[in-house]
C-alpha positions as protocol buffer text, in pm:
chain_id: "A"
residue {
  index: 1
  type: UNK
  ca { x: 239 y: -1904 z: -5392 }
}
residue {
  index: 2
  type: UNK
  ca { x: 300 y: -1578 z: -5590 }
}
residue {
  index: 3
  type: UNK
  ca { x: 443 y: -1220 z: -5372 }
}
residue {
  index: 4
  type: UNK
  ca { x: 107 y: -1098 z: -5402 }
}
residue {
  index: 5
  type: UNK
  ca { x: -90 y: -1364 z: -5244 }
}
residue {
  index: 6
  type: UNK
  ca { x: 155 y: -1421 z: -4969 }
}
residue {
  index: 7
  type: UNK
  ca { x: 78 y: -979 z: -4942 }
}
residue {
  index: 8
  type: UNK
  ca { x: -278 y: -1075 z: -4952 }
}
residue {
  index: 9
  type: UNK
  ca { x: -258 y: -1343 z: -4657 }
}
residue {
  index: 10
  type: UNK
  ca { x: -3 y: -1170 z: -4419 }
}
residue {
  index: 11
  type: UNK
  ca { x: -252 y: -867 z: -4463 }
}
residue {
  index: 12
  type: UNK
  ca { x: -559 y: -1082 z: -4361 }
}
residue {
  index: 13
  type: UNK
  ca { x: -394 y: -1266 z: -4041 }
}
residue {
  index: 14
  type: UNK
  ca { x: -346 y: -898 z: -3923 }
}
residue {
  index: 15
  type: UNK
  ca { x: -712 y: -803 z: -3951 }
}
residue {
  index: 16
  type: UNK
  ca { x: -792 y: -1121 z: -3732 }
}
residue {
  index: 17
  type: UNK
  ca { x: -591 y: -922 z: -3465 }
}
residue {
  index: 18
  type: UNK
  ca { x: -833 y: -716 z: -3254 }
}
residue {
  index: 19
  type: UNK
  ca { x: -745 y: -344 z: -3278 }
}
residue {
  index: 20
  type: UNK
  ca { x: -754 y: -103 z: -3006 }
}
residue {
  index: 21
  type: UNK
  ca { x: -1110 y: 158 z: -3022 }
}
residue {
  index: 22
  type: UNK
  ca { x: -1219 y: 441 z: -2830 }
}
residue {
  index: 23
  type: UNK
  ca { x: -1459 y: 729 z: -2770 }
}
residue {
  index: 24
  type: UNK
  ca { x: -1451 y: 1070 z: -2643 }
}
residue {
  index: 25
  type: UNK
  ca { x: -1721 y: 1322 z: -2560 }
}
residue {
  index: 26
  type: UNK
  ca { x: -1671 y: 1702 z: -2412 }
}
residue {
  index: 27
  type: UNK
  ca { x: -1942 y: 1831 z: -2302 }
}
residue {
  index: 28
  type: UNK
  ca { x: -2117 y: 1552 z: -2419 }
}
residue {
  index: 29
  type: UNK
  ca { x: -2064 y: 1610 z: -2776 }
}
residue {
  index: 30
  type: UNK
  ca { x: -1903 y: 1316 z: -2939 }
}
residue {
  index: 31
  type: UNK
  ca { x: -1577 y: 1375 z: -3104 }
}
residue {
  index: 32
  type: UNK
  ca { x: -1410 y: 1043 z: -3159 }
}
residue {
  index: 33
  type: UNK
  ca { x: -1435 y: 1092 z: -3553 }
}
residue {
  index: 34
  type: UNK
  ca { x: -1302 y: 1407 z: -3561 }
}
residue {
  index: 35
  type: UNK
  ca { x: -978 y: 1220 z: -3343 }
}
residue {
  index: 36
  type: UNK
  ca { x: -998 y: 944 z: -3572 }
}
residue {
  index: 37
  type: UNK
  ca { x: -743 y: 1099 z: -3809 }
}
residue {
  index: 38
  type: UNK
  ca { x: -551 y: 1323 z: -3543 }
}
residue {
  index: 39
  type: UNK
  ca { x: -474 y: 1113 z: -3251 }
}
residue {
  index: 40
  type: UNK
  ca { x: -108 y: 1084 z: -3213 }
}
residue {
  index: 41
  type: UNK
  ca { x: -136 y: 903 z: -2800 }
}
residue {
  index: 42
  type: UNK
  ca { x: -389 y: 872 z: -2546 }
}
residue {
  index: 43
  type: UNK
  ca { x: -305 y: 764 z: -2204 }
}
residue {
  index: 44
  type: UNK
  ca { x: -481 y: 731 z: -1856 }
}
residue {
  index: 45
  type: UNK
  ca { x: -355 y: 729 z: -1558 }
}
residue {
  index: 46
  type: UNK
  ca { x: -591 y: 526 z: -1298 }
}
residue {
  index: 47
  type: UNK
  ca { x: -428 y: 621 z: -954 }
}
residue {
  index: 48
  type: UNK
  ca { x: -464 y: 446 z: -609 }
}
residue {
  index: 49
  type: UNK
  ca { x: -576 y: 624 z: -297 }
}
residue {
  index: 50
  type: UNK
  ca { x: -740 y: 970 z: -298 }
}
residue {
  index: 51
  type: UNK
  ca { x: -531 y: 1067 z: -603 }
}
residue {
  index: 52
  type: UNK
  ca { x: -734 y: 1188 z: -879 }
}
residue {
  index: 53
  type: UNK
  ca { x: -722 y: 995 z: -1170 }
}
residue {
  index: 54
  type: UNK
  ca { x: -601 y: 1127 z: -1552 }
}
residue {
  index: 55
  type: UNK
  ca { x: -560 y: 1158 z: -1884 }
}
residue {
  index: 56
  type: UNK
  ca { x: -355 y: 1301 z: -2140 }
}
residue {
  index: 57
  type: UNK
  ca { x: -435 y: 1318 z: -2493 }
}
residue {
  index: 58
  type: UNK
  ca { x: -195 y: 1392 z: -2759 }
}
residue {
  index: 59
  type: UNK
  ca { x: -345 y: 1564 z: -3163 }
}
residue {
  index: 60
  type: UNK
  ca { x: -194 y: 1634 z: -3437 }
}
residue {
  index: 61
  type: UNK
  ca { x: -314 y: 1987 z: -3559 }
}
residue {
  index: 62
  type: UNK
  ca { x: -34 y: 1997 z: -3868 }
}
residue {
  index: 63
  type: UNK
  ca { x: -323 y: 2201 z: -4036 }
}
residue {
  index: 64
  type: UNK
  ca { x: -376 y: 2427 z: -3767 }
}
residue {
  index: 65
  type: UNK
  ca { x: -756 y: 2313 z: -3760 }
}
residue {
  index: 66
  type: UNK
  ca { x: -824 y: 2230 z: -3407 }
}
residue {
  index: 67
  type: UNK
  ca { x: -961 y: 2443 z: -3077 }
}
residue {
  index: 68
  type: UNK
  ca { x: -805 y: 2434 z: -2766 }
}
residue {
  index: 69
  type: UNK
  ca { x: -1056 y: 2340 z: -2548 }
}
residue {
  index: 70
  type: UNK
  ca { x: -1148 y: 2564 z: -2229 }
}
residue {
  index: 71
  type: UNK
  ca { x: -1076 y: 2465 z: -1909 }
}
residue {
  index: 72
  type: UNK
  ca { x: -1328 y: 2281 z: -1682 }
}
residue {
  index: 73
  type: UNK
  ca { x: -1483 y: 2128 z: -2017 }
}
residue {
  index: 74
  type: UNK
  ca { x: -1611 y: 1776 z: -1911 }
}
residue {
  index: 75
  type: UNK
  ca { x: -1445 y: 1507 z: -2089 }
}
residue {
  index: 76
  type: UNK
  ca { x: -1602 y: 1165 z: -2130 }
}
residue {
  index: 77
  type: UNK
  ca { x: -1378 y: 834 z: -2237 }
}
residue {
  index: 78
  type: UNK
  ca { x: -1473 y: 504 z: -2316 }
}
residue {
  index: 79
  type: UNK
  ca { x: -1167 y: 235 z: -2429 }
}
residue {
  index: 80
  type: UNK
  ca { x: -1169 y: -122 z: -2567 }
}
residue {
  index: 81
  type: UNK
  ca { x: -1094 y: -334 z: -2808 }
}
residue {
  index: 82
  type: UNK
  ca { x: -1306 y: -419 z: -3193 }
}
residue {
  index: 83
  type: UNK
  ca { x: -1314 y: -787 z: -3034 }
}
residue {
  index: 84
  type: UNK
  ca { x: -1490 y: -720 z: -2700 }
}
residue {
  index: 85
  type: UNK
  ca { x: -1603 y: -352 z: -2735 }
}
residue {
  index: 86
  type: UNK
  ca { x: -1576 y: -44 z: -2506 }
}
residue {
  index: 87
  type: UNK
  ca { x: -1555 y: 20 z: -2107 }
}
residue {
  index: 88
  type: UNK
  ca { x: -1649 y: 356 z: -1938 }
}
residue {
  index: 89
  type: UNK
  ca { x: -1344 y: 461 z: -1785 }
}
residue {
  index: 90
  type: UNK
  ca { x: -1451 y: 797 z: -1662 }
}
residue {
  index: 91
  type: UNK
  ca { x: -1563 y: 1144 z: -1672 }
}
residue {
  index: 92
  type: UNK
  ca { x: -1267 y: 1375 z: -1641 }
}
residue {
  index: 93
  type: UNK
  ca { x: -1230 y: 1841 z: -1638 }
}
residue {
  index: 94
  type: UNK
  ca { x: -973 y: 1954 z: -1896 }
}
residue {
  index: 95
  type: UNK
  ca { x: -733 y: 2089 z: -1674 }
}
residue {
  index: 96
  type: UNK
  ca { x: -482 y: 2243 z: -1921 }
}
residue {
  index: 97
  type: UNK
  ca { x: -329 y: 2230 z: -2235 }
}
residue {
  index: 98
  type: UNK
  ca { x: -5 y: 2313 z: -2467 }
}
residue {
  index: 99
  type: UNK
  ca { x: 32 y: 2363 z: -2855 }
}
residue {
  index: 100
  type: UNK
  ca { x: 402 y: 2310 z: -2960 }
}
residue {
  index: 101
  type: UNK
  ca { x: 547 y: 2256 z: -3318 }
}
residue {
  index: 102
  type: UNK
  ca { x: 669 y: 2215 z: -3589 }
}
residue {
  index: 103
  type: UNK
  ca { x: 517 y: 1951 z: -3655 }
}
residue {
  index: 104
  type: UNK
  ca { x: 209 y: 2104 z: -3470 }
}
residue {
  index: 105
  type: UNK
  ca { x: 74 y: 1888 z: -3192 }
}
residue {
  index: 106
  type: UNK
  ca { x: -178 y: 1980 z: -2937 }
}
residue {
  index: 107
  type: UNK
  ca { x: -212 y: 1851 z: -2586 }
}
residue {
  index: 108
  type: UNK
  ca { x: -494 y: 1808 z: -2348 }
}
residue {
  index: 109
  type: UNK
  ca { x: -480 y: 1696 z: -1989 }
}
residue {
  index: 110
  type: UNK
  ca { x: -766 y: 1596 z: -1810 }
}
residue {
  index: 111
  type: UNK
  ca { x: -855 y: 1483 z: -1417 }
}
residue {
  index: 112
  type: UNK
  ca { x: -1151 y: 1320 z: -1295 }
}
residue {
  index: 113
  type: UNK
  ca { x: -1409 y: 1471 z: -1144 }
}
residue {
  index: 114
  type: UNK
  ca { x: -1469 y: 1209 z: -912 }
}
residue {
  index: 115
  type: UNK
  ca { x: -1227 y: 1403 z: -630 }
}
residue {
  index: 116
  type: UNK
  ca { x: -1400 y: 1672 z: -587 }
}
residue {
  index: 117
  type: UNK
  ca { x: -1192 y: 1972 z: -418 }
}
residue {
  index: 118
  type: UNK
  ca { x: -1440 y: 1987 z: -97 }
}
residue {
  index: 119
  type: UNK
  ca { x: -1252 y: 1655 z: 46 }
}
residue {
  index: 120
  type: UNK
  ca { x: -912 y: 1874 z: 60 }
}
residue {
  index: 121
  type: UNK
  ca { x: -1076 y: 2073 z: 279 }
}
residue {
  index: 122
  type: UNK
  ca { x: -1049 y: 2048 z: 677 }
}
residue {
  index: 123
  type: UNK
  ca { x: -1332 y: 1950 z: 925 }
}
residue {
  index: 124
  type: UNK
  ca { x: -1317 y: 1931 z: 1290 }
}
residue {
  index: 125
  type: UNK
  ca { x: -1493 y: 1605 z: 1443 }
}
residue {
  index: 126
  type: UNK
  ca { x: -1515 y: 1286 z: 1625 }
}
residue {
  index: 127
  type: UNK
  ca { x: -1622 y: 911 z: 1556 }
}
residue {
  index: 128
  type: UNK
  ca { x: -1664 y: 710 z: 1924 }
}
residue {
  index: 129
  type: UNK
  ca { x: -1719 y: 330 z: 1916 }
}
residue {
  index: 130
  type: UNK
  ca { x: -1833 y: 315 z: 1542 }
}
residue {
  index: 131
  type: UNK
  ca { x: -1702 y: 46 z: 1239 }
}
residue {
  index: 132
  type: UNK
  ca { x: -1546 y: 153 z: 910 }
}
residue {
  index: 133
  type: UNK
  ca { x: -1856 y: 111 z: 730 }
}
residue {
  index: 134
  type: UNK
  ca { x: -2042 y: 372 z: 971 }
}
residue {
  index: 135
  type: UNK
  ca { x: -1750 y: 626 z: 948 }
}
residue {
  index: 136
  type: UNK
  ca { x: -1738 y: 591 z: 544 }
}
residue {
  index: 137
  type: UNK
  ca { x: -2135 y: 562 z: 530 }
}
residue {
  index: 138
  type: UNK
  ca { x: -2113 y: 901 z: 681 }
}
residue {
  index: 139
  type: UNK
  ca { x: -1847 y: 1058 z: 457 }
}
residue {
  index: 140
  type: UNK
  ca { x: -2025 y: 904 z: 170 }
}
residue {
  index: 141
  type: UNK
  ca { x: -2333 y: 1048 z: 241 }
}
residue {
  index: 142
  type: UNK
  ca { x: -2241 y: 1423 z: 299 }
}
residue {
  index: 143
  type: UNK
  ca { x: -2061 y: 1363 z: -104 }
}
residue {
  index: 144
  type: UNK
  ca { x: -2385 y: 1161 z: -213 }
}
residue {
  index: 145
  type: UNK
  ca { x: -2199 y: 910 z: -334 }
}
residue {
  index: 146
  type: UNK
  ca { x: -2237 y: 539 z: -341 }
}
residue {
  index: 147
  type: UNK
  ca { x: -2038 y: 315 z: -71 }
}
residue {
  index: 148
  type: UNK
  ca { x: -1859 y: -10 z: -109 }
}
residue {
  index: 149
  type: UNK
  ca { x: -1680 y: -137 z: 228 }
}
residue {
  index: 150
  type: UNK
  ca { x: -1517 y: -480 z: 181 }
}
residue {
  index: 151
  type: UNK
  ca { x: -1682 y: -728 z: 443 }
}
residue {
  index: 152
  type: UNK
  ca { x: -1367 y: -827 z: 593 }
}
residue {
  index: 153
  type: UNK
  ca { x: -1343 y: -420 z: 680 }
}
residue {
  index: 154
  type: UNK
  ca { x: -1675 y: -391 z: 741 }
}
residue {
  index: 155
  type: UNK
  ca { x: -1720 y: -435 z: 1083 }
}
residue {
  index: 156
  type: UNK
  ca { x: -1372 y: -307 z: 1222 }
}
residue {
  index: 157
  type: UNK
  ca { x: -1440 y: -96 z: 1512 }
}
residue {
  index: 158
  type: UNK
  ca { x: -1301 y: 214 z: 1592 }
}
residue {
  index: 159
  type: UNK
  ca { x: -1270 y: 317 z: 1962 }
}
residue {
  index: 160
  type: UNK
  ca { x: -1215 y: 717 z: 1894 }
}
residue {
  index: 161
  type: UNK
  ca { x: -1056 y: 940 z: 1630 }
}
residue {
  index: 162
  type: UNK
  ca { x: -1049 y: 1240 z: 1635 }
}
residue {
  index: 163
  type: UNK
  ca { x: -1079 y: 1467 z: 1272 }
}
residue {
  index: 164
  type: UNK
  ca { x: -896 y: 1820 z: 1247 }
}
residue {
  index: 165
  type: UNK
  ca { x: -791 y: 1781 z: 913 }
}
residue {
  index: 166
  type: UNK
  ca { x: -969 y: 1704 z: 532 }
}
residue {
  index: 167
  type: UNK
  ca { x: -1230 y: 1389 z: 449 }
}
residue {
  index: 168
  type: UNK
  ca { x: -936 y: 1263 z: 229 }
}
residue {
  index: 169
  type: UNK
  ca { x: -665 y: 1239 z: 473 }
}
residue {
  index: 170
  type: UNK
  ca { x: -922 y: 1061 z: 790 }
}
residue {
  index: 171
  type: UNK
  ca { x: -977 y: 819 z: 467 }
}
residue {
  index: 172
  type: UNK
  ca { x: -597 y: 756 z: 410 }
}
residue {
  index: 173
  type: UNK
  ca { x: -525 y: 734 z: 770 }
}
residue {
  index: 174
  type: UNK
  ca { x: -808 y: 518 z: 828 }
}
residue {
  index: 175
  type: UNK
  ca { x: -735 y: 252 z: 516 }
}
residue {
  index: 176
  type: UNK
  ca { x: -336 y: 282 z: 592 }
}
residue {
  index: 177
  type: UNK
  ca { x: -411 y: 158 z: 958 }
}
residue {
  index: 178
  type: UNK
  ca { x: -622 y: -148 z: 840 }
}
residue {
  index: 179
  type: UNK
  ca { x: -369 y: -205 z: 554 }
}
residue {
  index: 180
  type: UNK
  ca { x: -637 y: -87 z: 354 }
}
residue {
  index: 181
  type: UNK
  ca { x: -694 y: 144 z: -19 }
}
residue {
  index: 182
  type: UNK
  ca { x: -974 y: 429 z: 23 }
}
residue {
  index: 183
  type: UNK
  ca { x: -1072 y: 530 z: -348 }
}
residue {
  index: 184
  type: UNK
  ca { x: -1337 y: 710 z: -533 }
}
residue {
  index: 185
  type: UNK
  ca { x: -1423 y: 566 z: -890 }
}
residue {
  index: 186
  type: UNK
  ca { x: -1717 y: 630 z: -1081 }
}
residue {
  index: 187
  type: UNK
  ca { x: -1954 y: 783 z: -864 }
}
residue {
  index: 188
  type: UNK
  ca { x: -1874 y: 508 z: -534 }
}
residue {
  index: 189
  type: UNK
  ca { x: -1662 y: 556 z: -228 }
}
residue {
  index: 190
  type: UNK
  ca { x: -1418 y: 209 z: -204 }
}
residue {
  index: 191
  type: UNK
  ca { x: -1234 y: 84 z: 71 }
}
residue {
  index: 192
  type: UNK
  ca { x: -1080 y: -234 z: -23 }
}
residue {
  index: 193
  type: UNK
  ca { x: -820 y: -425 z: 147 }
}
residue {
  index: 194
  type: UNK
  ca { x: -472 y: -451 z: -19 }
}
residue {
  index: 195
  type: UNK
  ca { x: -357 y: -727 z: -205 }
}
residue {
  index: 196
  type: UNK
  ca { x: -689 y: -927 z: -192 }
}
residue {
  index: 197
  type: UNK
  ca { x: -698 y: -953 z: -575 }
}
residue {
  index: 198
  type: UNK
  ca { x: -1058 y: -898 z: -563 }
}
residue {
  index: 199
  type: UNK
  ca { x: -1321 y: -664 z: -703 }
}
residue {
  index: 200
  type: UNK
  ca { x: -1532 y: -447 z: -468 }
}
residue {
  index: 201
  type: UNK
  ca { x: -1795 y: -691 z: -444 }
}
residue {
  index: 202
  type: UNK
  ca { x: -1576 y: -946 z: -308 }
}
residue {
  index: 203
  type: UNK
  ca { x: -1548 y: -1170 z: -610 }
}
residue {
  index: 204
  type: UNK
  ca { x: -1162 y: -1349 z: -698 }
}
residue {
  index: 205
  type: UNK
  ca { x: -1026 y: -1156 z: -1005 }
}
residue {
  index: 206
  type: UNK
  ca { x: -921 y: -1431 z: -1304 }
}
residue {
  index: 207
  type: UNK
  ca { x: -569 y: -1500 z: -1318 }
}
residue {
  index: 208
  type: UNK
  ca { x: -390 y: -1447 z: -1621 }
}
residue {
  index: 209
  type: UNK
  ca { x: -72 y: -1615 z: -1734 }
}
residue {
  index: 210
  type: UNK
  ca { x: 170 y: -1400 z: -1950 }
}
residue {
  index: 211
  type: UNK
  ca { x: 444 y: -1564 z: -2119 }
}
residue {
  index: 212
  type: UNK
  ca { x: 724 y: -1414 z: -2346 }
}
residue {
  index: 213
  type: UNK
  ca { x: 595 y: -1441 z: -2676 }
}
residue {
  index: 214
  type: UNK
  ca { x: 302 y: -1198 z: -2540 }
}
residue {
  index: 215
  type: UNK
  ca { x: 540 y: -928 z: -2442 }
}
residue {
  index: 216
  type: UNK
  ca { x: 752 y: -676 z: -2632 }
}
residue {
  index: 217
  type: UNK
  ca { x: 1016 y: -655 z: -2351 }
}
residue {
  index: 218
  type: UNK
  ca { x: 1139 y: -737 z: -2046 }
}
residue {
  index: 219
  type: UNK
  ca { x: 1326 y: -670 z: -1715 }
}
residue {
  index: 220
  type: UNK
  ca { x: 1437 y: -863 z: -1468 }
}
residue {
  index: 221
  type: UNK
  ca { x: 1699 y: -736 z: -1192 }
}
residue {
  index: 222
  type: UNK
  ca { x: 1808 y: -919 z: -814 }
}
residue {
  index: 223
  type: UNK
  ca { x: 1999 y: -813 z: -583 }
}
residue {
  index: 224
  type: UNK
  ca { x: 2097 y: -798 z: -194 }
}
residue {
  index: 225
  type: UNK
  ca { x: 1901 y: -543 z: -24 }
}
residue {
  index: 226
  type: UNK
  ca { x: 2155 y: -360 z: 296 }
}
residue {
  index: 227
  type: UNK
  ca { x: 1741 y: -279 z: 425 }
}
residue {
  index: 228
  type: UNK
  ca { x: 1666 y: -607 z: 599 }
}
residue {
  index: 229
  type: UNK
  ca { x: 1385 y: -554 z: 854 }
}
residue {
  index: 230
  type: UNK
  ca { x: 1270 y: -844 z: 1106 }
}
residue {
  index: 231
  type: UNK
  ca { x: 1020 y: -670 z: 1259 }
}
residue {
  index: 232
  type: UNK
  ca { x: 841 y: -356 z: 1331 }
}
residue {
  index: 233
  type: UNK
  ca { x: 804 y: -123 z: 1646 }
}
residue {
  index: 234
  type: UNK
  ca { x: 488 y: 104 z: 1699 }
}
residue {
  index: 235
  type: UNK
  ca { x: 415 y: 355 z: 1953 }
}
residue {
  index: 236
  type: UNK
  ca { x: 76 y: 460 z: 2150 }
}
residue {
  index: 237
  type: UNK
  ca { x: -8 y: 600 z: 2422 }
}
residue {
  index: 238
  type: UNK
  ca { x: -258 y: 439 z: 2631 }
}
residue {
  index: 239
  type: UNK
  ca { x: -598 y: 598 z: 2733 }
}
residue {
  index: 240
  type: UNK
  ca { x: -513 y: 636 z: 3101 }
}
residue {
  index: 241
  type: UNK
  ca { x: -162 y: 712 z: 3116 }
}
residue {
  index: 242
  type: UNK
  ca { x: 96 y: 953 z: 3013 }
}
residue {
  index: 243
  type: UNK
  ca { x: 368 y: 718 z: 2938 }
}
residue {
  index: 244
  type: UNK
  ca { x: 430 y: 651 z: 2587 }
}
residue {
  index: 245
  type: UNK
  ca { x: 409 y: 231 z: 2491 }
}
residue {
  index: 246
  type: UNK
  ca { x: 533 y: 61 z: 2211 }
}
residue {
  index: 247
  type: UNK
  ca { x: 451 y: -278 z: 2029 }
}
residue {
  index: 248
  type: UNK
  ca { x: 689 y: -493 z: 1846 }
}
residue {
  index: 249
  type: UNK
  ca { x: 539 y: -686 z: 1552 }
}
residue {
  index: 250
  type: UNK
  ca { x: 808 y: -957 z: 1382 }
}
residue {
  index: 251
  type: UNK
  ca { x: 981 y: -1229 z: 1407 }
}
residue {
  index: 252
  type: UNK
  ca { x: 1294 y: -1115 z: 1605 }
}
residue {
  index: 253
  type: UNK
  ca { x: 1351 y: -802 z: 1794 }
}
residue {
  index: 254
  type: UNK
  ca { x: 1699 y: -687 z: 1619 }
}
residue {
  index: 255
  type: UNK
  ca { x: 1678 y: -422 z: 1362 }
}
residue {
  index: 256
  type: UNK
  ca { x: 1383 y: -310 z: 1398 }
}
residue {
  index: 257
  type: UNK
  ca { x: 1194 y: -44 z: 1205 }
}
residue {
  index: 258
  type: UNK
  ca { x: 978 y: 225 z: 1438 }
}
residue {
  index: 259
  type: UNK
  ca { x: 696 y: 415 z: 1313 }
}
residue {
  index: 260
  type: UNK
  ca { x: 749 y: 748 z: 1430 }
}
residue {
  index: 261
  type: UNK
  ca { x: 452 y: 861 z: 1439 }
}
residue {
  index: 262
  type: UNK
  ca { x: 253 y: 761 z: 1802 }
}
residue {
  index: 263
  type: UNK
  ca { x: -76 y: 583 z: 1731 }
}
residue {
  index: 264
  type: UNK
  ca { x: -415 y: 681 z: 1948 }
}
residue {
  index: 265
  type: UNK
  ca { x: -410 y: 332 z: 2118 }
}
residue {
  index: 266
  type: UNK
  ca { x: -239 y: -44 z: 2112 }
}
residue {
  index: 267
  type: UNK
  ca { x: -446 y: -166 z: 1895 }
}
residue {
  index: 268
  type: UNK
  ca { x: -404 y: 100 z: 1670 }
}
residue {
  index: 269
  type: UNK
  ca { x: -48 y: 33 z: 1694 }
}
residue {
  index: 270
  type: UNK
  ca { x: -61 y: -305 z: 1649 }
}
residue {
  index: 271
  type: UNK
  ca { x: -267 y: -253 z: 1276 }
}
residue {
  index: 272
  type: UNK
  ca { x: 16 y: -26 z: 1134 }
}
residue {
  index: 273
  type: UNK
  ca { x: 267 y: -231 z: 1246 }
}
């Protein structure tokens, strides 16, 4: 086999590989071919919790061609691969920008705009003797958005809290105690239990085995950790007395790690521990 044709064949196995696609919109105006030549990096960020999800987009504007665009413009993405084609991963508002150089690059960063700034703010109310679905049925509805509870959270009952502070942090507080992640993606409140390897509907995620050859690089570390806990102390206090209770989840007493901060009741307690 001649230089050329062994060119000519290493060139074609590459084309079998499938290649990595996108598209972007602002204000729903589709610029992915105007990116096509410029795109130096795009990367998003999809955060757990009430974090507000992200992305950062990196141009090259060597020509001095390109507009920075305005803050609050409403950026649309959609990633994927030739092989299996493109996902919606979100609407995002441009945030901010830089322009540095030489060579000229411009920068873009973007957050979604499912987070919206009214569940920073604080309320003052009370739930009494409702589940988790009620209480997040009720947040969901004052944002209009659509609710997902996971049906082992479902039905959790809540005796009292008490709200004095923003939807997002009752939501935290609320998922942390039930070992729990409260979310907003797309459009749909989420509260989904930890570790479940599940999607929002309930349904197992596939496994996937990686092995080496798949990878690029690797890191593995061990060690002995001077952090050993054996089992965990919570505090309440109960409804009907002043005295301040604690709870001791483990499987010995010594060393234990307390939770400073004093839960509303035992079983309260008993959930963070």
């Amino acid at each position: 086999m001649s230089v050329l044709s062994q060119v000519q064949a290493k060139y074609s196995s590459l084309n079998n590989y499938p290649s990595a696609i996108y598209r972007v919109t602002v204000n729903d105006v589709d610029i992915s071919s105007h990116l096509a030549s410029r795109l130096i990096s795009m990367t998003i960020q999809d955060n757990r919790g009430m974090v507000a999800d992200s992305v950062d987009i990196t141009l090259d504007d060597s020509d001095q061609a390109l507009e920075i665009p305005s803050v609050g413009a409403e950026m649309k993405v959609w990633l994927g691969w030739s092989d299996t084609g493109l996902i919606y991963k979100g609407s995002y508002l441009v945030t901010g920008g830089s322009h540095s150089g030489s060579p000229d690059t411009l920068h873009i960063s973007a957050e979604s705009t499912d987070l919206a700034e009214s569940f920073r703010q604080k309320r003052e109310r009370s739930f009494h003797q409702v589940t988790l679905q009620e209480i997040f049925q009720s947040i969901a509805f004052d944002y209009k958005l659509k609710l997902v509870v996971h049906a082992s959270l479902a039905n959790r009952t809540v005796s009292h809290i008490d709200q004095n502070d923003s939807d997002a942090n009752i939501m935290t507080r609320l998922a942390d105690e039930n070992d729990a992640i409260a979310t907003v993606k797309n459009g749909t409140l989420l509260l989904l239990p930890i570790g479940e390897s599940q999607t929002a509907s309930g349904l197992d995620l596939p496994a996937v085995e990686l092995i080496r050859s798949e990878g690029d690089q690797h890191s593995y570390s061990y060690g002995q950790s001077n952090d050993k806990i054996e089992c965990v102390k919570a505090f309440y206090y109960p409804p009907k007395k002043g005295e301040k209770l604690y709870v001791i989840v483990g499987t010995h007493t010594d060393n234990p790690k307390e939770i400073r901060f004093i839960h509303r009741d035992k079983k309260t307690a008993e959930l963070a521990a």
